[in-house]
PDB file of C-alpha atoms in Angstrom:
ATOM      1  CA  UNK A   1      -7.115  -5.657  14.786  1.00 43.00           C
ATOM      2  CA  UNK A   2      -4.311  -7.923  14.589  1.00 45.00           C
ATOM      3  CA  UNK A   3      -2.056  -8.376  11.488  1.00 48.00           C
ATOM      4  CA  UNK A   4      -1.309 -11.809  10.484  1.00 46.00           C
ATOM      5  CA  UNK A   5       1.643 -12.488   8.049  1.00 47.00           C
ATOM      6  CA  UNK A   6       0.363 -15.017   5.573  1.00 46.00           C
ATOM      7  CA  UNK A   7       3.302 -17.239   5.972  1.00 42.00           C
ATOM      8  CA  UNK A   8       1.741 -20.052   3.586  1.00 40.00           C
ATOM      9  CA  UNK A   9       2.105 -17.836   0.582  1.00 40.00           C
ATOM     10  CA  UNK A  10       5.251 -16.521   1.452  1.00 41.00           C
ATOM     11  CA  UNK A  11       6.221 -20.284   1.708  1.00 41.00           C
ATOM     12  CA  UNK A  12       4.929 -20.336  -1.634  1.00 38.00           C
ATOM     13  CA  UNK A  13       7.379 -17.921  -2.399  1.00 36.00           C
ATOM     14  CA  UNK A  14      10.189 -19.328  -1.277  1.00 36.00           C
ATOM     15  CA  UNK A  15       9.559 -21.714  -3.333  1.00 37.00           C
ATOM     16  CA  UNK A  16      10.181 -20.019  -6.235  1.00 37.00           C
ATOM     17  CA  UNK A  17       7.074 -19.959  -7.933  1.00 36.00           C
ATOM     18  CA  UNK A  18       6.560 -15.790  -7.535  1.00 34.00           C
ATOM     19  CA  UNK A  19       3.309 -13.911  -8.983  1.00 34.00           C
ATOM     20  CA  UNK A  20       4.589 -10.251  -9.545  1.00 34.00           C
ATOM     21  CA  UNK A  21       1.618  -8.295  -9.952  1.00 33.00           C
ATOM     22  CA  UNK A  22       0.433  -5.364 -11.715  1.00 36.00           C
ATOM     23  CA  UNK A  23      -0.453  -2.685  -9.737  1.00 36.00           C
ATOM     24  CA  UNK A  24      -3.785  -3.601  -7.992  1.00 34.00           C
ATOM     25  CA  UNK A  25      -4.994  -6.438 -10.002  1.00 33.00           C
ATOM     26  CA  UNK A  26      -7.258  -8.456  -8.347  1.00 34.00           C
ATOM     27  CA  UNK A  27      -6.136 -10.740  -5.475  1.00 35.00           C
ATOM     28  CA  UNK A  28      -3.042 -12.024  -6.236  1.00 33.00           C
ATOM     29  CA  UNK A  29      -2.982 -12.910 -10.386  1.00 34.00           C
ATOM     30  CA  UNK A  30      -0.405 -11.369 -12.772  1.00 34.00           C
ATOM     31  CA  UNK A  31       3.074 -12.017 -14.276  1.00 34.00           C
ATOM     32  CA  UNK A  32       6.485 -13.483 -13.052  1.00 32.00           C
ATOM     33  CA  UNK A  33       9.464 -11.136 -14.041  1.00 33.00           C
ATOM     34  CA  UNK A  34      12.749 -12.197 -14.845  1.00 33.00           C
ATOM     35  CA  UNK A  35      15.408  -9.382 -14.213  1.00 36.00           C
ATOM     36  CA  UNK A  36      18.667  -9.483 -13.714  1.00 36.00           C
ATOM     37  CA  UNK A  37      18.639  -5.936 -12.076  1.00 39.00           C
ATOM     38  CA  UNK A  38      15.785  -4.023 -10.726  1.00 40.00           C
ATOM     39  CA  UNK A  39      13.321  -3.333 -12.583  1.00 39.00           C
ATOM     40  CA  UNK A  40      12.510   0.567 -12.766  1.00 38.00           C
ATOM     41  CA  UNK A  41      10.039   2.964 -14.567  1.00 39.00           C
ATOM     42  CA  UNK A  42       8.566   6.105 -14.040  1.00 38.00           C
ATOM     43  CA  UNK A  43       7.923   6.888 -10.808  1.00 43.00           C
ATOM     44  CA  UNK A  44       4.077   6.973 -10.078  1.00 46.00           C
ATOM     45  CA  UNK A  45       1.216   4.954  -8.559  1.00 54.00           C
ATOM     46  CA  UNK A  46      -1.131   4.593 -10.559  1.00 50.00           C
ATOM     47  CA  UNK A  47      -5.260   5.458  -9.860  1.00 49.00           C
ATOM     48  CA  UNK A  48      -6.512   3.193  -6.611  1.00 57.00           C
ATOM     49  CA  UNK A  49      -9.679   1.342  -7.201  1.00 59.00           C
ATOM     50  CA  UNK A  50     -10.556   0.907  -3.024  1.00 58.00           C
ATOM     51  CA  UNK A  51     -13.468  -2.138  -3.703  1.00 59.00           C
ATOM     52  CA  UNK A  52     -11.578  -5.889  -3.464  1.00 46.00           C
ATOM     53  CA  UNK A  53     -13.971  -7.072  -6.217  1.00 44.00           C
ATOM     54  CA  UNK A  54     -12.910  -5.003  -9.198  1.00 41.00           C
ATOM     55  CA  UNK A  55      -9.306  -4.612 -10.286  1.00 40.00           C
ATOM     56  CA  UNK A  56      -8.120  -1.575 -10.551  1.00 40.00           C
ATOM     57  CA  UNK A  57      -6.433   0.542 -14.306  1.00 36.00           C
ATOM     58  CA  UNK A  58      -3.351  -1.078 -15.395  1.00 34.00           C
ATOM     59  CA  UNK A  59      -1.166   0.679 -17.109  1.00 33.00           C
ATOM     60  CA  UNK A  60      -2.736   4.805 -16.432  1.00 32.00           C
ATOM     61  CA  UNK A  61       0.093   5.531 -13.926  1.00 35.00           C
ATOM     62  CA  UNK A  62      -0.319   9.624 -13.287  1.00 37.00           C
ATOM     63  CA  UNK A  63       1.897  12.226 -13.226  1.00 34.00           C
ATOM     64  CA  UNK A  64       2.959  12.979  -9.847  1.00 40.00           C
ATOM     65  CA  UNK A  65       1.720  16.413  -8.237  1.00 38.00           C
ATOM     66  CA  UNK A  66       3.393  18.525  -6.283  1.00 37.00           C
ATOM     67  CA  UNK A  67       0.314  19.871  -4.146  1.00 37.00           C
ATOM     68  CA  UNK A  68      -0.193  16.366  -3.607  1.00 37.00           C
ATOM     69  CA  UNK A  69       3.120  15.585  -1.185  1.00 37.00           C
ATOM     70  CA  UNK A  70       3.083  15.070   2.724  1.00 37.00           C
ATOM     71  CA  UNK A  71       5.209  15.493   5.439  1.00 35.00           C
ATOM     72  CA  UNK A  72       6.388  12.123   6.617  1.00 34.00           C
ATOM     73  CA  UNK A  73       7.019  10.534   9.944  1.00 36.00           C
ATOM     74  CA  UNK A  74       5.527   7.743  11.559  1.00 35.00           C
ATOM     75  CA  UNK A  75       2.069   7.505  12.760  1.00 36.00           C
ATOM     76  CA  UNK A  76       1.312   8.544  16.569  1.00 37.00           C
ATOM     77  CA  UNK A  77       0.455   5.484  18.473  1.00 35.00           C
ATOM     78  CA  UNK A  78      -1.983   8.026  20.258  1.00 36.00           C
ATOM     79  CA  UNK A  79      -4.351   8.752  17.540  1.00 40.00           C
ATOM     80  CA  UNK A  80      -8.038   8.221  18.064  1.00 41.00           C
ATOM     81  CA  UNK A  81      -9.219   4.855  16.364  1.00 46.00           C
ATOM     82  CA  UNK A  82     -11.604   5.070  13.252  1.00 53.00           C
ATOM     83  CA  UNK A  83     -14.660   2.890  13.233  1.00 50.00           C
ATOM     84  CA  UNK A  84     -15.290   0.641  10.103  1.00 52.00           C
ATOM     85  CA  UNK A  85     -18.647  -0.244   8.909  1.00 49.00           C
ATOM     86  CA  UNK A  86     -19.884  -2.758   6.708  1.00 45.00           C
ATOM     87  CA  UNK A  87     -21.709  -2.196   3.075  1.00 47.00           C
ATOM     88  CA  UNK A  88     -21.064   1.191   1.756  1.00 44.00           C
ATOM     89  CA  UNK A  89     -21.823   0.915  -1.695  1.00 47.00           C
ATOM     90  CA  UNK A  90     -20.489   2.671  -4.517  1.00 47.00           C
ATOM     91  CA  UNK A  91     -22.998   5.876  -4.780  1.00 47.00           C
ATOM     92  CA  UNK A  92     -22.307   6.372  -0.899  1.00 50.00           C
ATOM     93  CA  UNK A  93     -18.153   6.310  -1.681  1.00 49.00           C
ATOM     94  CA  UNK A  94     -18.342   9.000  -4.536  1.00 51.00           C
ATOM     95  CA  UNK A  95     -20.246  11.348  -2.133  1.00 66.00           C
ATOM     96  CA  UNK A  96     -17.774  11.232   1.265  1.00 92.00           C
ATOM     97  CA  UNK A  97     -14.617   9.715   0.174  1.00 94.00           C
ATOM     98  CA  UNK A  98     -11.898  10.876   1.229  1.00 97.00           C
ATOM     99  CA  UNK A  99      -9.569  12.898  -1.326  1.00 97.00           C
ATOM    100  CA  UNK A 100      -5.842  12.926  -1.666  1.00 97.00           C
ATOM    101  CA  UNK A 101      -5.691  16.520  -0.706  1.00 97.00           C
ATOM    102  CA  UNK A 102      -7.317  15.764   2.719  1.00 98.00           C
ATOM    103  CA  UNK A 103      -5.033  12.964   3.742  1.00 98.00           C
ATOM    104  CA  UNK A 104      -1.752  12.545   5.295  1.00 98.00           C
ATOM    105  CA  UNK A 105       0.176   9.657   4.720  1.00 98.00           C
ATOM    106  CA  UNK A 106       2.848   7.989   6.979  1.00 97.00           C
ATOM    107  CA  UNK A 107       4.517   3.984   7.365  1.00 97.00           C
ATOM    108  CA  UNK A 108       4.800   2.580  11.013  1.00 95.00           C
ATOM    109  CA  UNK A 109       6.932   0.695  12.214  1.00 94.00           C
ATOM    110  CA  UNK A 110       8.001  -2.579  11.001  1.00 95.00           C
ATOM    111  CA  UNK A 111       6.422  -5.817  12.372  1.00 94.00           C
ATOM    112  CA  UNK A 112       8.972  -9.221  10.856  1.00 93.00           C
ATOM    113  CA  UNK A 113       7.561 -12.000  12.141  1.00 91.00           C
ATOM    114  CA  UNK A 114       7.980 -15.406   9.837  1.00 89.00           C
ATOM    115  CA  UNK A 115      10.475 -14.684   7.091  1.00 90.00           C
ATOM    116  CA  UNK A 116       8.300 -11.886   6.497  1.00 93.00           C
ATOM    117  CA  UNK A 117       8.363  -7.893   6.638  1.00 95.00           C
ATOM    118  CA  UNK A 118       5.159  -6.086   7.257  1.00 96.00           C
ATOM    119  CA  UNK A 119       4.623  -2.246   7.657  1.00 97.00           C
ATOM    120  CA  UNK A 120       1.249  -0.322   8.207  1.00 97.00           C
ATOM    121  CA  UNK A 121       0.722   2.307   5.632  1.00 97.00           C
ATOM    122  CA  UNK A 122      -1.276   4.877   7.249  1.00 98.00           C
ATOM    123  CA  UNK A 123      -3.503   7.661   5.843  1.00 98.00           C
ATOM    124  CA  UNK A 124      -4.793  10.326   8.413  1.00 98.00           C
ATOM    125  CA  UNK A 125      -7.715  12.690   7.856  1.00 98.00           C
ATOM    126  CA  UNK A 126      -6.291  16.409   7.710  1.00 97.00           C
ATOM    127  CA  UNK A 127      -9.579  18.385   6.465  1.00 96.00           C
ATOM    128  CA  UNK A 128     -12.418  19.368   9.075  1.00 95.00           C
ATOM    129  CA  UNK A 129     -14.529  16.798   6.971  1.00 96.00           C
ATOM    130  CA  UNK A 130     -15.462  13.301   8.147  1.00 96.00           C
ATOM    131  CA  UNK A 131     -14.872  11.497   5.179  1.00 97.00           C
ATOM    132  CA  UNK A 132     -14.444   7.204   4.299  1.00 97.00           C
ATOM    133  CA  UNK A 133     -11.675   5.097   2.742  1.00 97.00           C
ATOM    134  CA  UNK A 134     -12.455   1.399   1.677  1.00 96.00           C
ATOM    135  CA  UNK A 135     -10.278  -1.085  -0.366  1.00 96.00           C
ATOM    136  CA  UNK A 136      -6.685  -1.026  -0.918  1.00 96.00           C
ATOM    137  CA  UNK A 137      -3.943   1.621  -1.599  1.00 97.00           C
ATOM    138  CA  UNK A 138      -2.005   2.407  -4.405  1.00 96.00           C
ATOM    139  CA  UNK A 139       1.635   2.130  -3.755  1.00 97.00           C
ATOM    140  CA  UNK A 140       5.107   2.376  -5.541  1.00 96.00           C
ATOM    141  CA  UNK A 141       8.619   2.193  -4.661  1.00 97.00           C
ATOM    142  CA  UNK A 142      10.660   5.094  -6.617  1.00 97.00           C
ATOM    143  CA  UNK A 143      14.738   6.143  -6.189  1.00 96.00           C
ATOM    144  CA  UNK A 144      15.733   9.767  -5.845  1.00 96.00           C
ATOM    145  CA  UNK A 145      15.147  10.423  -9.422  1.00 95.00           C
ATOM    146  CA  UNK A 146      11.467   9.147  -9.085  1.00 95.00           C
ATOM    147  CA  UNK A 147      12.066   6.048 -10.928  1.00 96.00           C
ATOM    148  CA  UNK A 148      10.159   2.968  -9.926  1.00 96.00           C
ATOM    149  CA  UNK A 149      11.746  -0.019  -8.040  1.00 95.00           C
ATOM    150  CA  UNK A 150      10.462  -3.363  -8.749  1.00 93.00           C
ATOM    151  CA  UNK A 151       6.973  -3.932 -10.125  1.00 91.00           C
ATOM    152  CA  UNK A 152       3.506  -2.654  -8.226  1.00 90.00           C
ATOM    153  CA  UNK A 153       2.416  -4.274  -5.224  1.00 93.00           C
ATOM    154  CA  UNK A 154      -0.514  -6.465  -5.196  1.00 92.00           C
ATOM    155  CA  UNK A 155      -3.388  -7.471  -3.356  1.00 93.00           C
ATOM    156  CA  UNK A 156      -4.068  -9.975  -0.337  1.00 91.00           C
ATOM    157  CA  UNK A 157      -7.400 -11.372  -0.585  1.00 86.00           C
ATOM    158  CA  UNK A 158      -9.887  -9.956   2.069  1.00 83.00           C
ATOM    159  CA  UNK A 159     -13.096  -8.474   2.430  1.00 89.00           C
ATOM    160  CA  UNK A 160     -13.360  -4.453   2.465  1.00 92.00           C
ATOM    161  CA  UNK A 161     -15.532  -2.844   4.947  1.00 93.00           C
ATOM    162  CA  UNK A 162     -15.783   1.453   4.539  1.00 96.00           C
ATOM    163  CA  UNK A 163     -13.665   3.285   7.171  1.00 97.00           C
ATOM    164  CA  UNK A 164     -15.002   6.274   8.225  1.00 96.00           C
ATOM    165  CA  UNK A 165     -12.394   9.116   9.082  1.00 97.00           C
ATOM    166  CA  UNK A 166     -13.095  11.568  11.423  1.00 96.00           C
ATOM    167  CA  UNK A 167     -10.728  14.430  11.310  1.00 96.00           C
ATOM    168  CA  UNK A 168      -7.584  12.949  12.468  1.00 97.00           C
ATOM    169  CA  UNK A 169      -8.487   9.741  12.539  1.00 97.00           C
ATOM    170  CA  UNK A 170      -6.418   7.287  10.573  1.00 98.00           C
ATOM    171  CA  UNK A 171      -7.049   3.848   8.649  1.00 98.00           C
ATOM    172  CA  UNK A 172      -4.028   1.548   7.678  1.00 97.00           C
ATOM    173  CA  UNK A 173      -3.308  -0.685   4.894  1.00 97.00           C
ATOM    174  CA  UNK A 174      -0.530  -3.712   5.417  1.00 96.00           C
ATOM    175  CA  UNK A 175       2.464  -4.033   3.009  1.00 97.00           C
ATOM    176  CA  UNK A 176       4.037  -7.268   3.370  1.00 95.00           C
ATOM    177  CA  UNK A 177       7.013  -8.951   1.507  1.00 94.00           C
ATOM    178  CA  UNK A 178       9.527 -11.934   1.697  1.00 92.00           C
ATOM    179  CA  UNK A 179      12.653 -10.957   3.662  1.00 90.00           C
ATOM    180  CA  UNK A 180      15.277 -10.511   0.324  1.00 87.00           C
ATOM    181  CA  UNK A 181      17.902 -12.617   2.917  1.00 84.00           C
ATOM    182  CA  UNK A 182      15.966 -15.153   3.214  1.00 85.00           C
ATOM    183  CA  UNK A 183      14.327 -15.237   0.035  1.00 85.00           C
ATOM    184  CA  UNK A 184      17.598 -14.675  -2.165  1.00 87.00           C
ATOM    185  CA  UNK A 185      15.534 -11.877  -4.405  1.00 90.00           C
ATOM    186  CA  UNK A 186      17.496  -9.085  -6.023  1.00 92.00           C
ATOM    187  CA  UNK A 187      17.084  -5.516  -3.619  1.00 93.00           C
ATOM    188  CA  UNK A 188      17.115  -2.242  -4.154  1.00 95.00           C
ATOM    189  CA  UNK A 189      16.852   0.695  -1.761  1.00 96.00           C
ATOM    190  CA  UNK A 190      14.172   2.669  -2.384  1.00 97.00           C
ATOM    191  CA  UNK A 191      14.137   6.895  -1.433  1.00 97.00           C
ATOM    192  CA  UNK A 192      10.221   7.250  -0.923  1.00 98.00           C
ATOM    193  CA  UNK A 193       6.953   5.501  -1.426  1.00 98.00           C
ATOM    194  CA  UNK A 194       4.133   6.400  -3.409  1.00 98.00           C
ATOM    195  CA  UNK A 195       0.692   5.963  -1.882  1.00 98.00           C
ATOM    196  CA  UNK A 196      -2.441   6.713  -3.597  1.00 97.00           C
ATOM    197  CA  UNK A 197      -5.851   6.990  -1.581  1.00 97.00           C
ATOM    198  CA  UNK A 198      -8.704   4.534  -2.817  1.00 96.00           C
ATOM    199  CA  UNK A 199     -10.413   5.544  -6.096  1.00 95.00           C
ATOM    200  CA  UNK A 200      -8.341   8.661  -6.053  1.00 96.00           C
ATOM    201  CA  UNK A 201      -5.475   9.559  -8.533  1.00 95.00           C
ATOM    202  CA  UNK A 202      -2.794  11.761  -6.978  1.00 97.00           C
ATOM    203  CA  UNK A 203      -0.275  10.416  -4.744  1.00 97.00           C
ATOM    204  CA  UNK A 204       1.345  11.021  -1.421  1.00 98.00           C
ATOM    205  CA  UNK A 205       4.728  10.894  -1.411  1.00 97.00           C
ATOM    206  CA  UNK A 206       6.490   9.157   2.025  1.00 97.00           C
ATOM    207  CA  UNK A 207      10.010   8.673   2.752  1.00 97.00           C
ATOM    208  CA  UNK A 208      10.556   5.501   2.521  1.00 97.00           C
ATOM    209  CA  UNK A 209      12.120   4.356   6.705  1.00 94.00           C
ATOM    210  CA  UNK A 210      12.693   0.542   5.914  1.00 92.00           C
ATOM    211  CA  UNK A 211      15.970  -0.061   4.123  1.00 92.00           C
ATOM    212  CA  UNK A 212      15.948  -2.902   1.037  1.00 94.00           C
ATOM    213  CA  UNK A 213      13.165  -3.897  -0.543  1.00 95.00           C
ATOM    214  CA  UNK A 214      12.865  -6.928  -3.272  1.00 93.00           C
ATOM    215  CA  UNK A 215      12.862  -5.565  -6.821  1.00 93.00           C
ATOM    216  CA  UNK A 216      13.203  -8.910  -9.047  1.00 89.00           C
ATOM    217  CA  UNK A 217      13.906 -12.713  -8.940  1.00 75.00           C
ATOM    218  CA  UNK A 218      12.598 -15.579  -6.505  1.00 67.00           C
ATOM    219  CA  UNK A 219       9.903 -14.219  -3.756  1.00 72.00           C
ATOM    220  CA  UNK A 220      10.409 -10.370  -5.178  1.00 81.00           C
ATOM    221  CA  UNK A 221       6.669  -9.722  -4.748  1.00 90.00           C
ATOM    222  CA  UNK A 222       4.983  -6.991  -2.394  1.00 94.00           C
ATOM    223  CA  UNK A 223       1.440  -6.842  -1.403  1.00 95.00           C
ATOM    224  CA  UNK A 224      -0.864  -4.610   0.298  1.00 97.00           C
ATOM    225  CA  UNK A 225      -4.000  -5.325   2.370  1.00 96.00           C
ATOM    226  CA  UNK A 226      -7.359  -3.542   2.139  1.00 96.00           C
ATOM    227  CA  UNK A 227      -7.656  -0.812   4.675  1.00 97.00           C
ATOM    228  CA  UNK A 228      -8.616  -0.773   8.902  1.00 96.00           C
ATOM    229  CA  UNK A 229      -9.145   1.691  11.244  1.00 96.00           C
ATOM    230  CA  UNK A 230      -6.629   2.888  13.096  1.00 95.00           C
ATOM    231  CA  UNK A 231      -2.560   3.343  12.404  1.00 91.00           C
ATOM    232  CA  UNK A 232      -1.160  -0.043  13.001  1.00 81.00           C
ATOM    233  CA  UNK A 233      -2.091  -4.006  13.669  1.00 71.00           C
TER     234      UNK A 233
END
């Protein structure tokens, strides 16, 4: 599956008319923030809702857990492709999800293409369960101390299709954002990123390999796609 950088909104972007979003609202709406430095809060991501038709909680970030960390590294470009299906309906999620505890969660590499930066984030099946993701991640950027950087990520618009996992099979969700040197947007470097699995609510925390990241001003907002199969585009 190929990863296209959607280069008209970033041009949007550039522009200077920015939606920051709350974490996981629905396809692209929320609020523009004006900051003079980054913008930081407590350092958790807060419960995924994986279907693109309903937006997720605002404002119910969760605690993080310490059971609920994974090693980091990035994904082998070796491991054995997923397959996606079509449908999947709500009753059939709740029964074979897959949970935080059975996941691993890694970024790839990064792909810049258009004024743009885009990284796979990548959740691998660890149990001896074949279990399904479907809809978007939950991410945050957090410092050393586990403060947040910037606001939450958002979502692209796209259709979500339920990705079964057998174990070790992987699924990956893009996270895209405006270059900051191109864009002119404030940065800050961020120490880890906080993923959480569709309709789950503990985290995996990932080191975070990319450098800066926008945090506030023109073109500071980050978004995430729904999930594939695989690790990367």
């Amino acid at each position: 599956m190929v990863y296209t950088p959607r280069s008209a909104r970033r041009g949007a972007l550039f522009a200077g008319s920015v939606a920051v979003l709350g974490l996981l609202t629905a396809c692209g709406t929320g609020q523009t923030v004006h900051s003079s430095s980054p913008m930081t809060s407590s350092g958790t991501a807060a419960p995924a809702t994986g279907d693109s038709s309903a937006p997720a909680p605002s404002g119910t970030a969760t605690t993080p857990s310490p059971a609920s960390s994974a090693p980091t590294g990035a994904p082998s470009t070796a491991s054995t492709r997923a397959t996606a299906t079509s449908g999947g309906g709500t009753t059939a999620a709740a029964s074979t999800r897959c949970h935080t505890s059975e996941l691993r969660a890694s970024v790839g590499r990064n792909d810049p293409g258009a004024g743009q930066e885009n990284f796979p984030v990548v959740l691998t099946n660890t149990s001896g369960r074949t279990c399904t993701v479907r809809g978007f991640p939950g991410a945050a950027f957090v410092n050393a101390s586990g403060g947040q950087l910037g606001p939450n990520p958002g979502r692209e618009s796209g259709s979500s299709t339920t990705v079964t996992l057998k174990p070790g099979q992987s699924a990956w969700a893009g996270l895209t954002f405006s270059n900051p040197g191109v864009s002119g947007a404030k940065t800050a470097k961020p120490a880890a990123l906080l993923i959480t699995p569709p309709d789950e609510r503990d985290h995996l925390k990932v080191t975070w390999p990319g450098g800066e990241v926008p945090v506030s001003g023109n073109s500071s907002a980050v978004f995430l796609t729904v999930f594939s199969p695989g690790t990367a585009p």
